[in-house]
XYZ file of C-alpha atoms in Angstrom:
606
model
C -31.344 12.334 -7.813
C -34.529 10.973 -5.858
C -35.726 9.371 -9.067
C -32.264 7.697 -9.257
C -32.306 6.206 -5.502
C -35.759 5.599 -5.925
C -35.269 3.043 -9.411
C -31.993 1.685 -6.829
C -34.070 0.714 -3.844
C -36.580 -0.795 -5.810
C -34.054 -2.884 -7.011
C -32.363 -3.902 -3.675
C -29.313 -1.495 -4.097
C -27.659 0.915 -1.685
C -27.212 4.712 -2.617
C -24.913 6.750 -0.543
C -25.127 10.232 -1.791
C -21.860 12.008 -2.985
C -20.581 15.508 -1.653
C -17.377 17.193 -1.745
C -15.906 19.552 0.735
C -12.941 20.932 -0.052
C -14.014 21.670 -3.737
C -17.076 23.231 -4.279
C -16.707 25.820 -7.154
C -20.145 27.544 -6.125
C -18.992 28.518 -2.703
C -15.618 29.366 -3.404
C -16.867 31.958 -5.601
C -19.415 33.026 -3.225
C -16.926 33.214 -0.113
C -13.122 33.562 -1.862
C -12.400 34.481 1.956
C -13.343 30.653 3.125
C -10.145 29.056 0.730
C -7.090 27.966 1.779
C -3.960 29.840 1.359
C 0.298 29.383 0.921
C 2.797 30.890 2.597
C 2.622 33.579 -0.096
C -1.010 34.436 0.374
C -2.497 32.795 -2.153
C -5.147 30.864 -3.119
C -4.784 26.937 -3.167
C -5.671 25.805 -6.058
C -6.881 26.868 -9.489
C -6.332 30.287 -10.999
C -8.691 32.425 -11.950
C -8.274 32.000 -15.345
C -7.878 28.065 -15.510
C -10.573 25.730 -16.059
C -11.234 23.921 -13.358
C -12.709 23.903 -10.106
C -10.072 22.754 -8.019
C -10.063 25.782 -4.782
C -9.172 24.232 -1.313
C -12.216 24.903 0.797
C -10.743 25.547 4.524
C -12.634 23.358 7.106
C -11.236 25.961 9.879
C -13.798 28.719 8.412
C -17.102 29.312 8.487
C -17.603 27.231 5.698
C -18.381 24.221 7.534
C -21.255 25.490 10.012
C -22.880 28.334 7.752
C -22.570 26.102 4.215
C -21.865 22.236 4.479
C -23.547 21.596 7.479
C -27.027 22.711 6.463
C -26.466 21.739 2.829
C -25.928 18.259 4.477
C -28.607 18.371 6.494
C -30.930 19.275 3.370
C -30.194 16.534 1.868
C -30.942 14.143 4.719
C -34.199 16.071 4.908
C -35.239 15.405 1.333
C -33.464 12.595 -0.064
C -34.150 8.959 1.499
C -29.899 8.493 2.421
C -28.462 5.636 2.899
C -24.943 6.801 3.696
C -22.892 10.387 2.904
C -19.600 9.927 0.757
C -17.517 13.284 1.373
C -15.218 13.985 -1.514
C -12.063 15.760 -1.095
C -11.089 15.765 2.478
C -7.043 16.179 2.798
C -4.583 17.523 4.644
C -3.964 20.953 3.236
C -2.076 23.168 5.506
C -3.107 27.185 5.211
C -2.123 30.468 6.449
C -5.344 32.192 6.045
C -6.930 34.407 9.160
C -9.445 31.410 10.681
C -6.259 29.251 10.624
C -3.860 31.776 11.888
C -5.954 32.235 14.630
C -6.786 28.490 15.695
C -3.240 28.006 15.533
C -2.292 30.746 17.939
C -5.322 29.488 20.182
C -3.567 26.047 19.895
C 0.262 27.604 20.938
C 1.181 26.376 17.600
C 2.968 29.052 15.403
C 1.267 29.784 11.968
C 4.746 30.601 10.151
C 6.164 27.414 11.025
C 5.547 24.894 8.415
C 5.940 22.101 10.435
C 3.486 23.384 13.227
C 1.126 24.004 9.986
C 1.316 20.586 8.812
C 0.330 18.876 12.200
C -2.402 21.462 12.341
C -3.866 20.685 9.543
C -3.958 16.752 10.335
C -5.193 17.813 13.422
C -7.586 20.031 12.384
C -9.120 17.622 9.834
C -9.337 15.163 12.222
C -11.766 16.894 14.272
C -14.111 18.230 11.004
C -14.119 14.371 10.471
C -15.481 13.590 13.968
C -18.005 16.795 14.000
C -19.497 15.925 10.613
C -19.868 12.073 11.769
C -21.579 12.914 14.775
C -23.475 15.540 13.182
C -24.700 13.030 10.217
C -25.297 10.333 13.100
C -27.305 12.440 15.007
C -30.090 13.172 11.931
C -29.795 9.456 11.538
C -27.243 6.751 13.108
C -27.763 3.926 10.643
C -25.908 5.494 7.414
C -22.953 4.852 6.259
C -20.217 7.754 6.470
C -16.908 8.336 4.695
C -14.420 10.454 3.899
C -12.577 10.499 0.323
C -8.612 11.725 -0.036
C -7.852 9.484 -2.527
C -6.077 6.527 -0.048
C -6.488 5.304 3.173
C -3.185 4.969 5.531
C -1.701 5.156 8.687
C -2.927 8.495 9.616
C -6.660 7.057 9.315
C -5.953 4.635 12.577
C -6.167 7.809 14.834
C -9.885 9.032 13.338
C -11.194 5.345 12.466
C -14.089 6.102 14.895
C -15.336 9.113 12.291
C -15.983 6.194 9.488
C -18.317 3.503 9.089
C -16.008 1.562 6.638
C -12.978 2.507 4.102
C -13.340 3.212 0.627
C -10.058 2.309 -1.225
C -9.758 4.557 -4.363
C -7.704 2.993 -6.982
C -7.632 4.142 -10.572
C -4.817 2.333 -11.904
C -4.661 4.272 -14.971
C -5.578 7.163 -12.975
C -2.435 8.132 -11.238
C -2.372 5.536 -8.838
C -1.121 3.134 -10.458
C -1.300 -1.105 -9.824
C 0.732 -0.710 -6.939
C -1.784 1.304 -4.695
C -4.294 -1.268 -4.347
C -2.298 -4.192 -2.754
C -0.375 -1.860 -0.475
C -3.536 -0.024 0.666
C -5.950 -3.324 1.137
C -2.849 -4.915 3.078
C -2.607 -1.600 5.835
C -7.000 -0.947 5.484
C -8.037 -4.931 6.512
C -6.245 -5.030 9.223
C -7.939 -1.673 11.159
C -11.011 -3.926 11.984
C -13.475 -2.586 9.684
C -15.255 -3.086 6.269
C -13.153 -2.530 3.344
C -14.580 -1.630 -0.093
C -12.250 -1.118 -3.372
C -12.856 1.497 -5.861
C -12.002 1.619 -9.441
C -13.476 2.965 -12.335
C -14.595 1.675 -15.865
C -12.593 4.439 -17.716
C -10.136 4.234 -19.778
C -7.771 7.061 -17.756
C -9.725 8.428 -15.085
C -12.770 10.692 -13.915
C -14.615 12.605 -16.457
C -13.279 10.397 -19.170
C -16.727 10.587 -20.504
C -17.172 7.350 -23.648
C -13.982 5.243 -23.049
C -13.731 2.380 -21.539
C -11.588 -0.032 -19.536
C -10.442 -3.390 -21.126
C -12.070 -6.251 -19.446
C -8.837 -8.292 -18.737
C -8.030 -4.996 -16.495
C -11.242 -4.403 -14.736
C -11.621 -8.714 -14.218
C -8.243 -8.173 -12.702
C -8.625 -5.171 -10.827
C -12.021 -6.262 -9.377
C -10.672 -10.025 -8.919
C -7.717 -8.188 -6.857
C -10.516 -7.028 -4.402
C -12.252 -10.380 -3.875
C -8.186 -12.145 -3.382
C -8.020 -8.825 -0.786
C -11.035 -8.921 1.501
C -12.356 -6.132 -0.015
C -16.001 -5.843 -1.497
C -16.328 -4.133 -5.337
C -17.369 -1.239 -6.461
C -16.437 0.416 -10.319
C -16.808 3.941 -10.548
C -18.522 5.814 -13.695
C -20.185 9.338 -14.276
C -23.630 10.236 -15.897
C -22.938 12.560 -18.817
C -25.439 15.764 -17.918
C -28.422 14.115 -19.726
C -28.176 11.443 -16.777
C -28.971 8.273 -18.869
C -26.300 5.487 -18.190
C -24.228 3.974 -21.156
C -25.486 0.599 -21.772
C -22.299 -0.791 -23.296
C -20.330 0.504 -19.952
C -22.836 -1.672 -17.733
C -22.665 -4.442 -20.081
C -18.887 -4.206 -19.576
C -19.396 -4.155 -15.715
C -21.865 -6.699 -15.978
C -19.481 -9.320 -17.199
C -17.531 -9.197 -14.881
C -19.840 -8.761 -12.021
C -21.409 -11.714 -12.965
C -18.049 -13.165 -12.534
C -18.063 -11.729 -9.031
C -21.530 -13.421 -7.852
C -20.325 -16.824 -8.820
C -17.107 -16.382 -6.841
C -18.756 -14.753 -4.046
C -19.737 -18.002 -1.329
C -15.883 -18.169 -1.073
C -15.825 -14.321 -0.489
C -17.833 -14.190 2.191
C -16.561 -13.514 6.056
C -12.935 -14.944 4.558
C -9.967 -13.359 6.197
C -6.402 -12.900 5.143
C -3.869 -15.854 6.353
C -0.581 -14.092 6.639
C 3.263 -14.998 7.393
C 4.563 -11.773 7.554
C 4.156 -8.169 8.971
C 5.660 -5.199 6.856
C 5.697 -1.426 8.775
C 5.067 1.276 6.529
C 7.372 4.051 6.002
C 4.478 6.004 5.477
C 3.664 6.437 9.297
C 6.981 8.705 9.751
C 6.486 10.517 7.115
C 4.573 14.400 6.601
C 0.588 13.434 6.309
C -0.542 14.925 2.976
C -3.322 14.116 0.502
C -1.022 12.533 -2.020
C -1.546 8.613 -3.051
C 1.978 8.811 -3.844
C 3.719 6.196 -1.669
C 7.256 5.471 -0.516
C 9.373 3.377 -2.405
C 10.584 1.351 0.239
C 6.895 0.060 0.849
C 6.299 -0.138 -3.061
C 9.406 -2.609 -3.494
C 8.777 -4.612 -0.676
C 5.149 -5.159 -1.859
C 6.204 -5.626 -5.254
C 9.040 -8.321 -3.785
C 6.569 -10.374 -1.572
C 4.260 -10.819 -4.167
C 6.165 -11.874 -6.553
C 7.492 -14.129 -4.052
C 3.947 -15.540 -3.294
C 4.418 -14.859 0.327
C 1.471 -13.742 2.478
C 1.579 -10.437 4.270
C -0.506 -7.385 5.610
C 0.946 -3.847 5.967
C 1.081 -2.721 9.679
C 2.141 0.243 11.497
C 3.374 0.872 14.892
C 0.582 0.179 16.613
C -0.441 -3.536 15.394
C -0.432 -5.977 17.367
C 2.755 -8.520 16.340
C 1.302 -11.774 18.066
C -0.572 -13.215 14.504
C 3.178 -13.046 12.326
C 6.028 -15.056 12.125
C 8.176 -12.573 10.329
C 8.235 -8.654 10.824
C 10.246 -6.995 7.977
C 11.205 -3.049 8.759
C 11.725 -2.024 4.951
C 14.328 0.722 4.586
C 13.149 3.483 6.475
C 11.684 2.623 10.073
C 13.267 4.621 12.570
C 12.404 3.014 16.356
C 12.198 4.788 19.400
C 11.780 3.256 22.542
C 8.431 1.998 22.760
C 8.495 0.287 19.467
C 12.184 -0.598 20.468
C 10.600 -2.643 23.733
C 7.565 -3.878 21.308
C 10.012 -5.624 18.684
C 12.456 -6.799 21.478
C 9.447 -8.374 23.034
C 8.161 -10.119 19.828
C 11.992 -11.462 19.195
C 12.043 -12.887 22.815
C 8.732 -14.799 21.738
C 10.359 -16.249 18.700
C 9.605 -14.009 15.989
C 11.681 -13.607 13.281
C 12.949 -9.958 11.955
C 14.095 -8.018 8.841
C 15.675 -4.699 9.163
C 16.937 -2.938 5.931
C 19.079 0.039 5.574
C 18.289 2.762 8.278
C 15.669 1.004 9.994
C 16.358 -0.074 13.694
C 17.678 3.356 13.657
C 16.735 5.546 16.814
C 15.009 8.577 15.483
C 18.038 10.601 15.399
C 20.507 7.733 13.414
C 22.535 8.355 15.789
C 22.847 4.268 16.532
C 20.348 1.331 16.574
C 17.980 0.996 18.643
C 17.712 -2.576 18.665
C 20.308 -4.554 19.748
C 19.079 -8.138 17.958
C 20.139 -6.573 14.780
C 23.970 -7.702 15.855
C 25.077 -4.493 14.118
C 26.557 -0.968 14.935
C 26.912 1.985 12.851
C 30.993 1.846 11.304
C 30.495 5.596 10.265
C 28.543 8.223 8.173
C 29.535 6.752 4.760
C 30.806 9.501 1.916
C 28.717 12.715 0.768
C 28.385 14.164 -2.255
C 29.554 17.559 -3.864
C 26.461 19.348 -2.555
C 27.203 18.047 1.228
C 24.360 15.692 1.116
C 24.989 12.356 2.316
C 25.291 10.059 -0.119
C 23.708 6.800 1.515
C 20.006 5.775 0.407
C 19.841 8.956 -2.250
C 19.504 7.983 -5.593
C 22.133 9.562 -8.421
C 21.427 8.626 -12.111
C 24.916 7.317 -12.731
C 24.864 5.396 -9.294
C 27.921 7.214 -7.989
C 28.271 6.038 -5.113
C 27.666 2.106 -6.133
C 29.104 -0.567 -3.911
C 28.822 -4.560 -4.358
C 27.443 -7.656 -2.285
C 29.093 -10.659 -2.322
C 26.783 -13.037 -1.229
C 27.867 -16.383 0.645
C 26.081 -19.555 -0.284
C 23.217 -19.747 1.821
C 21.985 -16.306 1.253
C 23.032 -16.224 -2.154
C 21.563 -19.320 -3.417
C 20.513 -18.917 -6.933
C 23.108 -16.299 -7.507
C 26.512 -16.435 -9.035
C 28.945 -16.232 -6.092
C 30.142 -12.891 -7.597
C 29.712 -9.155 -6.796
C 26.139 -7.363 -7.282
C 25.808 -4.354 -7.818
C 24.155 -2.454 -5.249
C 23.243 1.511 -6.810
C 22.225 2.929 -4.027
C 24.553 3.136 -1.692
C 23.991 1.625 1.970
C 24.692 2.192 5.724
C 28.111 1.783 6.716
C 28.531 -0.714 9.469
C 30.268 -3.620 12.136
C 28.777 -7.382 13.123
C 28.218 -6.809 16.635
C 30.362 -10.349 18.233
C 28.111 -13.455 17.680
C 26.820 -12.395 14.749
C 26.866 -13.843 11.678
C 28.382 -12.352 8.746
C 26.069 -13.729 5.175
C 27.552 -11.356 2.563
C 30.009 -8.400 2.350
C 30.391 -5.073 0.902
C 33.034 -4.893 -1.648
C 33.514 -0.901 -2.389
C 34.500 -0.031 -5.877
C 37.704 1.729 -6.904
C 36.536 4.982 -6.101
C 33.314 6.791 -5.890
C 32.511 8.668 -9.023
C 32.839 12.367 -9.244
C 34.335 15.101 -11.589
C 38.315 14.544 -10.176
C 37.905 10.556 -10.744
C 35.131 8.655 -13.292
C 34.711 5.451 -14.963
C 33.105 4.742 -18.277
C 29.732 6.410 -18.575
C 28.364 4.994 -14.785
C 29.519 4.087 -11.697
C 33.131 2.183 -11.021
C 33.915 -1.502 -10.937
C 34.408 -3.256 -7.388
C 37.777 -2.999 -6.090
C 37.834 -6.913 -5.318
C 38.394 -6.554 -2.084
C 35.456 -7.037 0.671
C 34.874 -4.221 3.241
C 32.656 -4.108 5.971
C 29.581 -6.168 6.193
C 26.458 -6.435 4.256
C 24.127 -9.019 5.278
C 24.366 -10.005 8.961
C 22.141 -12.345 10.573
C 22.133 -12.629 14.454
C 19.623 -15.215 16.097
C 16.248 -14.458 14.316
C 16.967 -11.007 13.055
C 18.626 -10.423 9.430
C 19.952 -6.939 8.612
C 20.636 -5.785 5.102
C 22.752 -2.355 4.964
C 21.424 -1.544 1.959
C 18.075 -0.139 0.611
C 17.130 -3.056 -1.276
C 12.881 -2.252 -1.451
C 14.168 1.209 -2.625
C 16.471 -0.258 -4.864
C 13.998 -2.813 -6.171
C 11.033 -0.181 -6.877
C 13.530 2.085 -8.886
C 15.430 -0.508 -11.267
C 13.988 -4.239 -9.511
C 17.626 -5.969 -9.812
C 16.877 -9.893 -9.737
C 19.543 -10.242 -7.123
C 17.453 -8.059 -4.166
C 14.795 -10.079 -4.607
C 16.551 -13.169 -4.747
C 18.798 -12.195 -1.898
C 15.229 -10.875 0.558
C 13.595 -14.359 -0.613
C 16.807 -16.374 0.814
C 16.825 -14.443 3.867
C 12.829 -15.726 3.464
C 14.064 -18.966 3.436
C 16.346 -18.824 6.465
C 13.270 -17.515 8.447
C 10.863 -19.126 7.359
C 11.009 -22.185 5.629
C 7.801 -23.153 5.692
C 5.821 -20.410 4.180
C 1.754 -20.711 3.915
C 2.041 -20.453 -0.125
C 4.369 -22.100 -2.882
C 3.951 -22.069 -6.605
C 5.495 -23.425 -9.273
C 4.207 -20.490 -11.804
C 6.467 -17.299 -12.853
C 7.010 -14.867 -10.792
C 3.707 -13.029 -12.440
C 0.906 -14.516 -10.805
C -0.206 -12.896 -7.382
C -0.918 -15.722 -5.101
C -3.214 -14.932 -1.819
C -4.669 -17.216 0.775
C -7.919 -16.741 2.889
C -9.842 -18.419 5.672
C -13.746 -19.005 5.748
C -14.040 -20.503 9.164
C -17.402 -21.178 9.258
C -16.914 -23.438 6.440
C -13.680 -24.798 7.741
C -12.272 -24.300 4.334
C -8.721 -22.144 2.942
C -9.478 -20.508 -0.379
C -6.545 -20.051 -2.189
C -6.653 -16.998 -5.341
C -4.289 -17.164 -8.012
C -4.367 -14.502 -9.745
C -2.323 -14.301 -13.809
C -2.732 -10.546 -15.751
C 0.196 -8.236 -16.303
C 0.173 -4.544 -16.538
C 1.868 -3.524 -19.283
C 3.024 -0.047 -20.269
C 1.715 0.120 -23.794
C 1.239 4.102 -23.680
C 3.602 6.301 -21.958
C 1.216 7.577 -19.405
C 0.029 4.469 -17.923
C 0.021 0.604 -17.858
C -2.827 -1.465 -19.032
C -4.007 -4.910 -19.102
C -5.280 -6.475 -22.335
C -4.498 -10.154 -22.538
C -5.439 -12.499 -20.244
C -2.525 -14.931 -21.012
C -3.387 -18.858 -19.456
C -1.157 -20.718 -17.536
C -0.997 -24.648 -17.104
C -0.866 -27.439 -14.580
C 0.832 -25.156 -12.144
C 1.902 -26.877 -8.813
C 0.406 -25.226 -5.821
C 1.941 -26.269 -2.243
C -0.304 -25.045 0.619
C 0.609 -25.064 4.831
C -2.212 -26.530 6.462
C -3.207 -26.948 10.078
C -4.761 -30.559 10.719
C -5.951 -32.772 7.532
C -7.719 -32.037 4.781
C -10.807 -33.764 3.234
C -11.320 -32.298 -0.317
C -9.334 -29.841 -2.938
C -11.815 -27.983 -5.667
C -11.411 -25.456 -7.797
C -14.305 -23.460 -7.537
C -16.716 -22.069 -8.328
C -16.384 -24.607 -10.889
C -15.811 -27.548 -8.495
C -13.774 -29.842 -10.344
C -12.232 -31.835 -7.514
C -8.096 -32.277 -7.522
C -6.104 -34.676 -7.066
C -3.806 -33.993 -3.434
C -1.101 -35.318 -1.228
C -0.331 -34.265 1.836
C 3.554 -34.236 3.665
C 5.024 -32.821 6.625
C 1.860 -30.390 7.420
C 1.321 -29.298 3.380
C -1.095 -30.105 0.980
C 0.152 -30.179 -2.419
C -1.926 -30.562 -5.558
C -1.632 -29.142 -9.056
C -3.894 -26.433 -10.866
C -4.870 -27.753 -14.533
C -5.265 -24.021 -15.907
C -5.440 -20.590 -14.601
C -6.912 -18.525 -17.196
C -7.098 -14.697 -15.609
C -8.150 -16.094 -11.866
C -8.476 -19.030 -10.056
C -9.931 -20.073 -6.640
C -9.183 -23.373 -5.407
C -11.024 -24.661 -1.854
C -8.923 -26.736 0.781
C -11.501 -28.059 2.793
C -10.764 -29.312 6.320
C -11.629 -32.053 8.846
């Protein structure tokens, strides 16, 4: 390894060392009593008899003060370090003595699983701040992080333990091409340095000889640059630890790519119209990078849609956003009732889907700009369950929007099926009533079924669907749920009218399909928007995965850009082949001759 960082430094690269915690096959066979365990007693992870070396080390043992602390320290001793990368750090609640007994010492009770999973946030949390200040006290210049496979909301209350985020993204890997955009969107906003992570392989780690098509890795590193995210591709050394030319040639392409684009990379920061809360922040911290629908379709919805957005979470500031959309699943208590009531009185504008604007016990909404109130429960199922925002094969428990004209422009003015079925509820007086529910004939069930899914609409509208009260709109049903499960045209083109009610002047416009990913950043020291469009698309060739092998061109696409002031000069760079631009009613408009994978185009300003 010093060899290694030595033939890196003397070429002017950076080598944090890697370490893992909560695997480390060596120890766990050294100190079986140090691993985690269930509720059943036993071990967390791999079997005995399994390959693998997958044991949950337990940071509440001794582990951390009589192994990974001095190992840690030895290797700041004897290898120059320019930053430590911990591996493996999650949330893995245990019932093991150590943990038992910090629990008790905490008045938390170790056979509640609830009081094990905040104890085990908790608990991790304060490793992450010991081993920070420990590494920071042998020397406070490296770089520190600490690896669970995705960064999210539960990171805000430990950012102080990390010199920067790491976002690992394997698209192929398990993550999927979803992960990236929705963790970049939450990371950049948390106010420090944000580096992506993928990998040349073809799957993921240890997929020793394969290799990654370079229309995916161009995208997947291009994705970073459009994201305010620096690069980084992961590989492994086979044991002989000689690197495989023909990977770094492969990495080399496109990094070559990446230092021609990179003056337009540099100190640029994300212009955005819209906020979108996470789900994830109410939801059980584990180490899974498996996220929630809701914030999956709503991603999936606004890019497509070429609108401009980060990810927030209850604690972001609202000031910087015209639009705040609360995607399916955002319950609101009081404080974060007061916070969104605030940002309404200021003018903002807000979305509410399904249960969110619900107080944390649904037993009403919380916020009264939504002009709605709950009508009832809505039906439940055989099993007892409710049947509202659960999702049944056959859709059940369908109902239908009829959309009126404004919100259902681009729609037939028909009934849409709606499969998962919605919150039942009034228009508060004043409010505005945009589309209705029309129920079917019946739900479906053993006693009464149509055809092989759900039943037809009845005909006759029922309670309300869409309502829109001053600058709020409130859809009762799931439609980011709906969206990321079967991605019905109609949600998207009903969310993008409510869009257009909002906010009709969005930053971004595009002629293109509805496959290019269109971001915009600011360079203020240059005075200059840069504008990424971005044209690959994931395919699922195998049945494990997507991929990306073609990059497939697009032509003269129109491009319509919201600008403050004028504008001097429109380029696509780094080519810098000037365009031709007009400018009306505070936009720039101006048409892109070709965008052949990805394409930055400068706007500069007076």
């Amino acid at each position: 390894l010093k060899e290694q960082i030595e033939a890196c430094h003397a070429r002017g690269i950076r080598v944090p060392i890697y370490t893992t915690v909560q695997w480390d096959h060596f120890t766990a066979r050294q100190h079986p009593e140090w691993i985690c365990t269930d509720e059943l007693g036993r071990i967390v992870g791999t079997p005995p008899f399994e390959a693998g070396f997958y044991r949950e080390m337990n940071v509440n043992s001794p582990y951390v003060e009589e192994f990974l602390k001095p190992h840690v320290r030895e290797i700041m001793a004897t290898l120059p370090t320019d930053g430590i990368f911990f591996d493996i750090v999650r949330v893995i609640p245990s019932t093991d003595p150590y943990t038992q007994d910090r629990m008790r010492a905490a008045g938390l009770d170790p056979a509640n699983q609830d009081h094990r999973a905040r104890f085990a946030l908790d608990s991790l949390n304060a490793f992450k701040r010991d081993m920070s200040a420990f590494v920071w006290s042998i020397d406070p210049e490296v770089s520190v992080f600490f690896n669970a496979g995705h960064v999210g909301t539960r990171h805000r209350a430990v950012i102080d333990a990390y010199s920067h985020w790491e976002l690992e993204t394997l698209p192929s890997g398990g993550w999927g091409y979803l992960h990236f955009p929705v963790s970049a969107r939450y990371a950049r906003t948390l106010g420090i340095d944000v580096l992506g992570m993928t990998g040349k392989f073809h799957t993921s780690w240890g997929d020793f000889h394969s290799f990654k098509n370079l229309a995916a890795l161009q995208f997947e590193v291009f994705q970073m640059l459009a994201m305010n995210a620096k690069c980084m591709v992961g590989d492994q050394l086979p044991p002989r630890g000689r690197i495989e030319p023909h990977v770094y040639d492969l990495i080399g392409k496109v990094y070559a790519e990446v230092e021609q684009k990179e003056p337009w990379c540099h100190g640029a920061r994300p212009l955005c119209d819209i906020a979108v809360y996470t789900p994830e922040e109410f939801t059980i911290p584990g180490a899974s990078h498996n996220l929630p629908d809701a914030i999956k379709g709503a991603t999936r919805m606004l890019e497509e849609g070429a609108h401009q957005f980060d990810i927030v979470d209850s604690a972001s500031d609202l000031t910087p956003y015209r639009v705040v959309i609360l995607p399916d699943a955002i319950p609101v208590d009081a404080m974060l009732a007061a916070k969104l009531d605030a940002y309404l009185a200021q003018g903002g504008k807000l979305i509410a889907t399904f249960e969110s604007g619900l107080n944390p016990d649904k037993t009403g909404f919380a916020l009264d700009g939504l002009g709605v109130a709950i009508a009832g429960e809505g039906p439940r199922d055989a099993a007892g369950n409710l049947a509202r925002g659960c999702v049944y094969p056959q859709a059940n428990y369908v109902e239908y929007i009829l959309p009126d004209a404004a919100i259902g422009h681009g729609l037939p003015p028909t009934e849409h099926a709606m499969y998962i079925r919605g919150m039942d509820v009034t228009a508060r007086p004043g409010s505005e009533v945009l589309a209705d529910i029309v129920p079917s004939y019946f739900d479906r069930t053993w006693e009464h079924f149509c055809s092989h899914r759900h039943t037809p609409s009845a005909g006759q509208p029922g309670n309300p669907a869409i309502v829109r009260s001053g600058n709020a709109i409130y859809f009762s049903s799931p439609i980011f749920t709906t969206y990321q499960k079967v991605a019905p045209l109609w949600c998207k083109r009903l969310l993008l009218n409510a869009l257009d009610l909002l906010l009709p002047e969005p930053l971004v416009r595009h002629s293109g399909p509805s496959t290019i990913r269109a971001t915009i950043n600011e360079q203020p020291a240059q005075q200059r928007q840069v504008v990424h469009l971005l044209h690959y698309i994931p395919e699922r060739r195998g049945e494990f995965f997507d991929v990306i092998e073609d990059v497939i061109p697009l032509y003269n696409v129109a491009v319509s850009v919201r600008v403050p002031g004028s504008v001097t000069s429109v380029a696509t760079v780094p080519q810098g082949a000037p365009l031709p631009f007009e400018m009306h009613n505070g936009r720039i408009e101006f048409v892109v001759p070709v965008i052949h994978g990805h394409q930055m185009i400068e706007v500069i300003r007076d």
